[in-house]
Amino acid sequence: MADLATGDSGQWQFWIDRGGTFTDVVARRPDGGLATAKLLSENPEHYEDAALQGIRALLGLAEGEAIPAGRIDAVKMGTTVATNALLERDGEPTLLVITRGFGDALRIAYQARPKLFERKIVLPELLYQQVVEIDERVTAHGEVLTPLDVAAARPLLQAAFDAGIRSVAIVFMHGYRYPAHELAVGALAQEIGFSQISLSHEVSPLIKLVGRGDTSVVDAYLSPILRRYVDRVADALGGVRLMFMQSNGGLVDAHQFQGKDAILSGPAGGIVGAVETCARAGFEKVITFDMGGTSTDVAHYDGTLERSFETLVAGVRMRAPMMTIHTVAAGGGSMCVFDGARYRAGPASAGANPGPTCYRRGGPLTVTDCNVMLGKVQPQFFPQVFGPEQDQALDKEAVAAKFAALAKDIAEATGDHRSPVAVAAGFLRIAVENMANAIKKISVQRGYDVTEYTLCCFGGAGGQHACLVADALGMTRVFIHPLAGVLSAYGMGLADLRVIRERSVEQRLDGAALDDMVLLLDELAATAEKELADQGVGEDRITVLRRLHLKYDGTDTPMVVDFGPLGDMVKAFEAIYRERYGFVMPGKALVIETAVAEVVGESGDRMAETVMPARDGGGDPTPRGHVQTFMADKSWETPVFDRTDLAPGDRIDGPAIICESGATTIVEPGWQAEFSAIGHLVLTRTVAIARIAAMGTDCDPVMLEVFNNLFMSIAEQMGFTLQNTSYSVNIKERLDFSCAVFAGDGGLVANAPHMPVHLGSMGESVRAVIDQNRGRMRAGDVYALNAPYAGGTHLPDVTVITPVFDDGGKEILFYVGSRGHHADIGGTTPGSMPPDSQTVEEEGVLIDNFRLVDGGKFREEALRALLASGRYPVRNADQNVADLRAQIAAN
């Protein structure tokens, strides 16, 4: 086989994103040119598989005709097959084999309650059909407490096999480090005849039984489904090299594609495509914005592909490297509803059927209808594929009628009289803010200054909202590639092959540990390099990246740094930690949590972009026509351009509409679009955005929802930070905490959906701090209390309150507070909740108006003295200090 990286210019390559609704195909012809196709993913009346049909169509083959393998160099795919099977719980019947006594560990999990205000709790359906507990137990240090009884295990596995189960996940306590028992039972399962055997130390060799166990079960549950699909495609392609996109952003040979690596296969291709195309345009710091009909995916890029190593997908915890992609239920189909007081845009969606009102299927008003009402989506410039015969234009009249009726209802309910067009603009603003808040979750909330980034926009609906989303975030540049509509498929062709190997370490970072890490990383890298060599990648195309996941001793929040000299790694860690959480802990020991070797095999498919000739006589394109639109709170006579009419150097000042096949880009007032020499569309804000200086006291139903979402977003970001930086299981995993924003008088303004019992009395705690420190607070002060006499609940619930001052540090604008249930605060019994206590001190250490931070200085010595005071001091002060630091960081 020829070196994969070189490709073969005399053959075709196909890059495919098989999505849930559409399958996108980008083909590189033998002459280097590109061709595209878009097909319905499910259309059994016309073809068996959309990916294969797309290949046949672009090769000009008849239906059912064999695909000539000799004409194709490679096929690179992303697929939702595994994702859909997980969402629909339609995977392979699976047996879980686990250490005796832990049969219900994955059901119990972390006791996390992500939706506390839900009255009907529906637990995710378990993936495994049966569970078998095996007599065996190894300690964290390798001591065998209970020897493995293979003879006793045989009939248990045989019974499951006889019941028809062919897929097994084997997960033993501390098996990630001591795998001998897993290997022995794996050999037994193979002897019995199981066709899919997922050993946890191979699938996810990381500490944490629940995450490792879930990942192993997912792998056993999905891999057979994936294997059948891969084999079917491979058989149809003959000997063509077939590769699949993994959740980590790298390609892998089809026969090494595993279920655990397939969850974000399609979206990962979009991130790779966005990053690669932006790099060609000269943009290195990127926020990707992929907006479809039902949801919007966003991601952050600043030189490296960001990954999460623990992710929750469809109710299942995954301990495997995945691209960090945040999804929000805001798309073109998000429904617009007035609830009697506020405008609401989403999260409910009209979906593809019936779809928006304008689709002529009797659907509800949606964000797409807002754009039709505002004139941003013009029926005459939109595909005419609607109506019973699928030959009619969008129904603008039905949209206008529904918005007129809605405007009347709003006026009667609130006395707020505004035109139907203004109502549509209000809903659109709310939808835009929701999408902007989603971007904040992967940028601002993690310490990144989003104004320094380029918004890379793709997906069918992205271009309609890109300028508005950028304005909501203070961003000034938007990038739209000519293949934005099929960018996920295009990304498959630009991706490299990647193999990531990792291992839990849990060792102090010092000189001796560095020597150990050199050996371990070399071992991991050698294993990964061999895998790439087996996939046909030459040595000259391989790059090895070595990284460590470091964390402060006593915490559970690792940061990823490049492996290198000790001092350099400490500096890199502290820089990342300070950027993320606003403080560092000098003198605190660092611990190596995980060692990671990532081996990259360059694909070599970095085609040169075609440089287009500039327009003779300057960049002044001619519009196809003019339409009436409503933007920036006023009506405009707006030119409409076709992207195919544009030439390099052309500049278009907003307001303007740029149409193309499958997408519409809105250039808002104050923005300018420029067409580059290689066909890129770059939108830049040329007029500084006017911010609202003051607002009246009348209730505006639009701004009420906008600010409601903004304040909620702040409280949610606080909770995210608290969960990430805390140490105790109570706060980090059980989520027993609450975060909220309070007015200057201590009244509750907004809270995240956290613990109701906390939120009901936190305002009293804020008012107690205000009353006892009136006139003495200064910027940088933080207070802590748990006193039941000052709004506290029980003593383990410690509240941390931070006053927020104006820029001059003179006036307190509002307060933020976080309350967390500490695992122990002293008292007569561990856990600090003695049922027979008669005095408050028997419950633990009483904290009343304690200045935790004084002018920006953490008073750790005084805090530890307080925690050690009284008749029943705390039992683990380090844990309390770590959790209080996390609460400070959240505030």
Short mmCIF file of C-alpha atoms in Angstrom, two decimals, residues 385-566:
data_model
loop_
_atom_site.label_atom_id
_atom_site.label_comp_id
_atom_site.label_asym_id
_atom_site.label_seq_id
_atom_site.Cartn_x
_atom_site.Cartn_y
_atom_site.Cartn_z
CA VAL A 385 -39.09 23.17 -2.43
CA PHE A 386 -42.18 23.68 -0.25
CA GLY A 387 -45.86 22.84 -0.48
CA PRO A 388 -47.55 19.53 -1.39
CA GLU A 389 -45.65 19.21 -4.66
CA GLN A 390 -42.40 20.58 -3.22
CA ASP A 391 -42.34 23.34 -5.85
CA GLN A 392 -43.51 26.42 -3.96
CA ALA A 393 -41.63 29.31 -2.32
CA LEU A 394 -41.60 30.11 1.39
CA ASP A 395 -45.00 31.36 2.62
CA LYS A 396 -44.35 34.96 3.69
CA GLU A 397 -48.08 35.80 3.94
CA ALA A 398 -48.73 33.12 6.57
CA VAL A 399 -45.77 34.38 8.59
CA ALA A 400 -47.03 37.97 8.47
CA ALA A 401 -50.52 36.92 9.55
CA LYS A 402 -49.26 34.94 12.55
CA PHE A 403 -46.96 37.73 13.73
CA ALA A 404 -49.80 40.23 13.42
CA ALA A 405 -52.00 38.05 15.62
CA LEU A 406 -49.16 37.57 18.12
CA ALA A 407 -48.47 41.32 18.29
CA LYS A 408 -52.14 41.88 19.13
CA ASP A 409 -52.04 39.26 21.90
CA ILE A 410 -48.90 40.82 23.40
CA ALA A 411 -50.44 44.32 23.37
CA GLU A 412 -53.59 43.07 25.12
CA ALA A 413 -51.58 41.20 27.79
CA THR A 414 -48.91 43.81 28.55
CA GLY A 415 -49.96 47.13 27.03
CA ASP A 416 -46.75 46.97 24.99
CA HIS A 417 -47.78 48.10 21.52
CA ARG A 418 -45.25 47.30 18.82
CA SER A 419 -45.51 46.31 15.19
CA PRO A 420 -45.41 42.67 14.03
CA VAL A 421 -41.99 43.37 12.54
CA ALA A 422 -40.72 44.68 15.89
CA VAL A 423 -42.12 41.59 17.61
CA ALA A 424 -40.13 39.38 15.21
CA ALA A 425 -37.02 41.47 15.90
CA GLY A 426 -37.54 40.95 19.64
CA PHE A 427 -37.69 37.18 19.32
CA LEU A 428 -34.62 37.20 17.10
CA ARG A 429 -32.68 39.22 19.67
CA ILE A 430 -33.49 36.66 22.37
CA ALA A 431 -32.40 33.78 20.13
CA VAL A 432 -29.14 35.59 19.35
CA GLU A 433 -28.46 36.17 23.07
CA ASN A 434 -29.06 32.47 23.75
CA MET A 435 -26.46 31.55 21.14
CA ALA A 436 -24.05 34.15 22.50
CA ASN A 437 -24.46 32.70 25.99
CA ALA A 438 -23.57 29.28 24.59
CA ILE A 439 -20.32 30.72 23.23
CA LYS A 440 -19.59 32.28 26.63
CA LYS A 441 -19.65 28.78 28.15
CA ILE A 442 -16.65 27.69 26.07
CA SER A 443 -14.82 31.05 26.12
CA VAL A 444 -15.58 33.76 28.68
CA GLN A 445 -16.42 31.28 31.43
CA ARG A 446 -13.01 29.67 30.90
CA GLY A 447 -11.06 32.94 31.01
CA TYR A 448 -10.69 33.69 27.28
CA ASP A 449 -11.19 37.20 25.90
CA VAL A 450 -13.62 36.44 23.11
CA THR A 451 -13.14 39.87 21.49
CA GLU A 452 -9.71 38.71 20.28
CA TYR A 453 -11.23 35.86 18.26
CA THR A 454 -12.69 35.34 14.80
CA LEU A 455 -16.19 33.84 14.60
CA CYS A 456 -16.01 31.00 12.07
CA CYS A 457 -19.53 30.52 10.85
CA PHE A 458 -20.92 27.47 9.06
CA GLY A 459 -24.08 25.40 8.88
CA GLY A 460 -27.29 26.24 7.07
CA ALA A 461 -28.53 29.05 9.35
CA GLY A 462 -25.28 30.48 10.68
CA GLY A 463 -24.76 33.26 8.15
CA GLN A 464 -28.16 34.78 8.92
CA HIS A 465 -27.13 35.47 12.52
CA ALA A 466 -23.32 35.72 12.50
CA CYS A 467 -23.06 39.53 12.72
CA LEU A 468 -25.67 39.73 15.48
CA VAL A 469 -24.02 36.99 17.54
CA ALA A 470 -20.65 38.69 17.10
CA ASP A 471 -22.15 42.01 18.27
CA ALA A 472 -23.63 40.34 21.35
CA LEU A 473 -20.13 39.13 22.28
CA GLY A 474 -18.14 42.20 21.26
CA MET A 475 -16.46 40.31 18.41
CA THR A 476 -15.57 42.28 15.29
CA ARG A 477 -14.74 39.66 12.63
CA VAL A 478 -16.66 36.81 11.01
CA PHE A 479 -15.25 34.23 8.58
CA ILE A 480 -17.39 32.25 6.11
CA HIS A 481 -15.75 29.67 3.86
CA PRO A 482 -17.24 28.98 0.40
CA LEU A 483 -17.90 25.37 1.53
CA ALA A 484 -19.48 26.48 4.83
CA GLY A 485 -22.60 24.46 4.05
CA VAL A 486 -20.61 21.20 3.91
CA LEU A 487 -17.68 22.17 6.14
CA SER A 488 -17.93 19.06 8.33
CA ALA A 489 -17.44 16.86 5.25
CA TYR A 490 -14.65 19.13 4.00
CA GLY A 491 -12.98 18.77 7.41
CA MET A 492 -12.78 15.01 6.96
CA GLY A 493 -10.47 15.56 4.02
CA LEU A 494 -8.26 18.05 5.90
CA ALA A 495 -7.91 15.94 9.06
CA ASP A 496 -4.83 14.02 10.14
CA LEU A 497 -4.73 10.51 11.53
CA ARG A 498 -4.40 10.57 15.32
CA VAL A 499 -3.78 7.98 18.00
CA ILE A 500 -4.03 9.05 21.64
CA ARG A 501 -2.71 6.85 24.41
CA GLU A 502 -3.09 7.81 28.07
CA ARG A 503 -2.48 6.37 31.51
CA SER A 504 -3.38 7.44 35.06
CA VAL A 505 -0.35 8.34 37.17
CA GLU A 506 -1.38 10.13 40.44
CA GLN A 507 2.19 11.04 41.42
CA ARG A 508 3.76 14.22 42.83
CA LEU A 509 5.50 16.35 40.20
CA ASP A 510 9.20 16.43 41.06
CA GLY A 511 12.56 15.50 39.57
CA ALA A 512 12.13 11.78 40.22
CA ALA A 513 8.69 11.82 38.64
CA LEU A 514 10.09 13.45 35.49
CA ASP A 515 12.40 10.50 34.92
CA ASP A 516 9.44 8.13 35.32
CA MET A 517 7.37 10.23 32.89
CA VAL A 518 10.05 10.12 30.20
CA LEU A 519 9.90 6.32 30.24
CA LEU A 520 6.09 6.19 30.42
CA LEU A 521 5.53 8.72 27.64
CA ASP A 522 8.06 6.93 25.43
CA GLU A 523 6.20 3.66 26.03
CA LEU A 524 2.82 5.23 25.19
CA ALA A 525 4.22 6.99 22.12
CA ALA A 526 5.85 3.81 20.80
CA THR A 527 2.53 1.95 21.06
CA ALA A 528 0.72 4.75 19.22
CA GLU A 529 3.41 5.07 16.53
CA LYS A 530 3.16 1.36 15.79
CA GLU A 531 -0.61 1.71 15.32
CA LEU A 532 -0.09 4.52 12.79
CA ALA A 533 2.62 2.54 11.00
CA ASP A 534 0.16 -0.36 10.73
CA GLN A 535 -2.26 2.08 9.08
CA GLY A 536 0.23 2.92 6.35
CA VAL A 537 1.71 6.18 7.66
CA GLY A 538 5.40 6.71 6.92
CA GLU A 539 7.83 7.79 9.66
CA ASP A 540 8.49 11.13 7.98
CA ARG A 541 4.80 12.04 8.40
CA ILE A 542 4.58 11.28 12.13
CA THR A 543 4.66 13.87 14.93
CA VAL A 544 4.60 12.94 18.62
CA LEU A 545 3.03 15.26 21.21
CA ARG A 546 3.69 14.51 24.89
CA ARG A 547 1.50 16.09 27.57
CA LEU A 548 0.77 15.82 31.29
CA HIS A 549 -2.47 16.55 33.10
CA LEU A 550 -1.40 18.44 36.25
CA LYS A 551 -3.48 19.47 39.26
CA TYR A 552 -2.90 20.97 42.67
CA ASP A 553 -2.52 18.40 45.43
CA GLY A 554 -5.87 17.99 47.15
CA THR A 555 -7.88 19.19 44.15
CA ASP A 556 -9.47 17.38 41.25
CA THR A 557 -9.16 19.86 38.37
CA PRO A 558 -6.30 19.00 35.99
CA MET A 559 -4.80 21.36 33.42
CA VAL A 560 -3.06 20.06 30.31
CA VAL A 561 0.54 21.19 29.74
CA ASP A 562 3.21 20.16 27.26
CA PHE A 563 5.83 17.85 28.75
CA GLY A 564 9.16 19.57 29.29
CA PRO A 565 11.49 20.93 31.98
CA LEU A 566 9.95 21.05 35.47
#
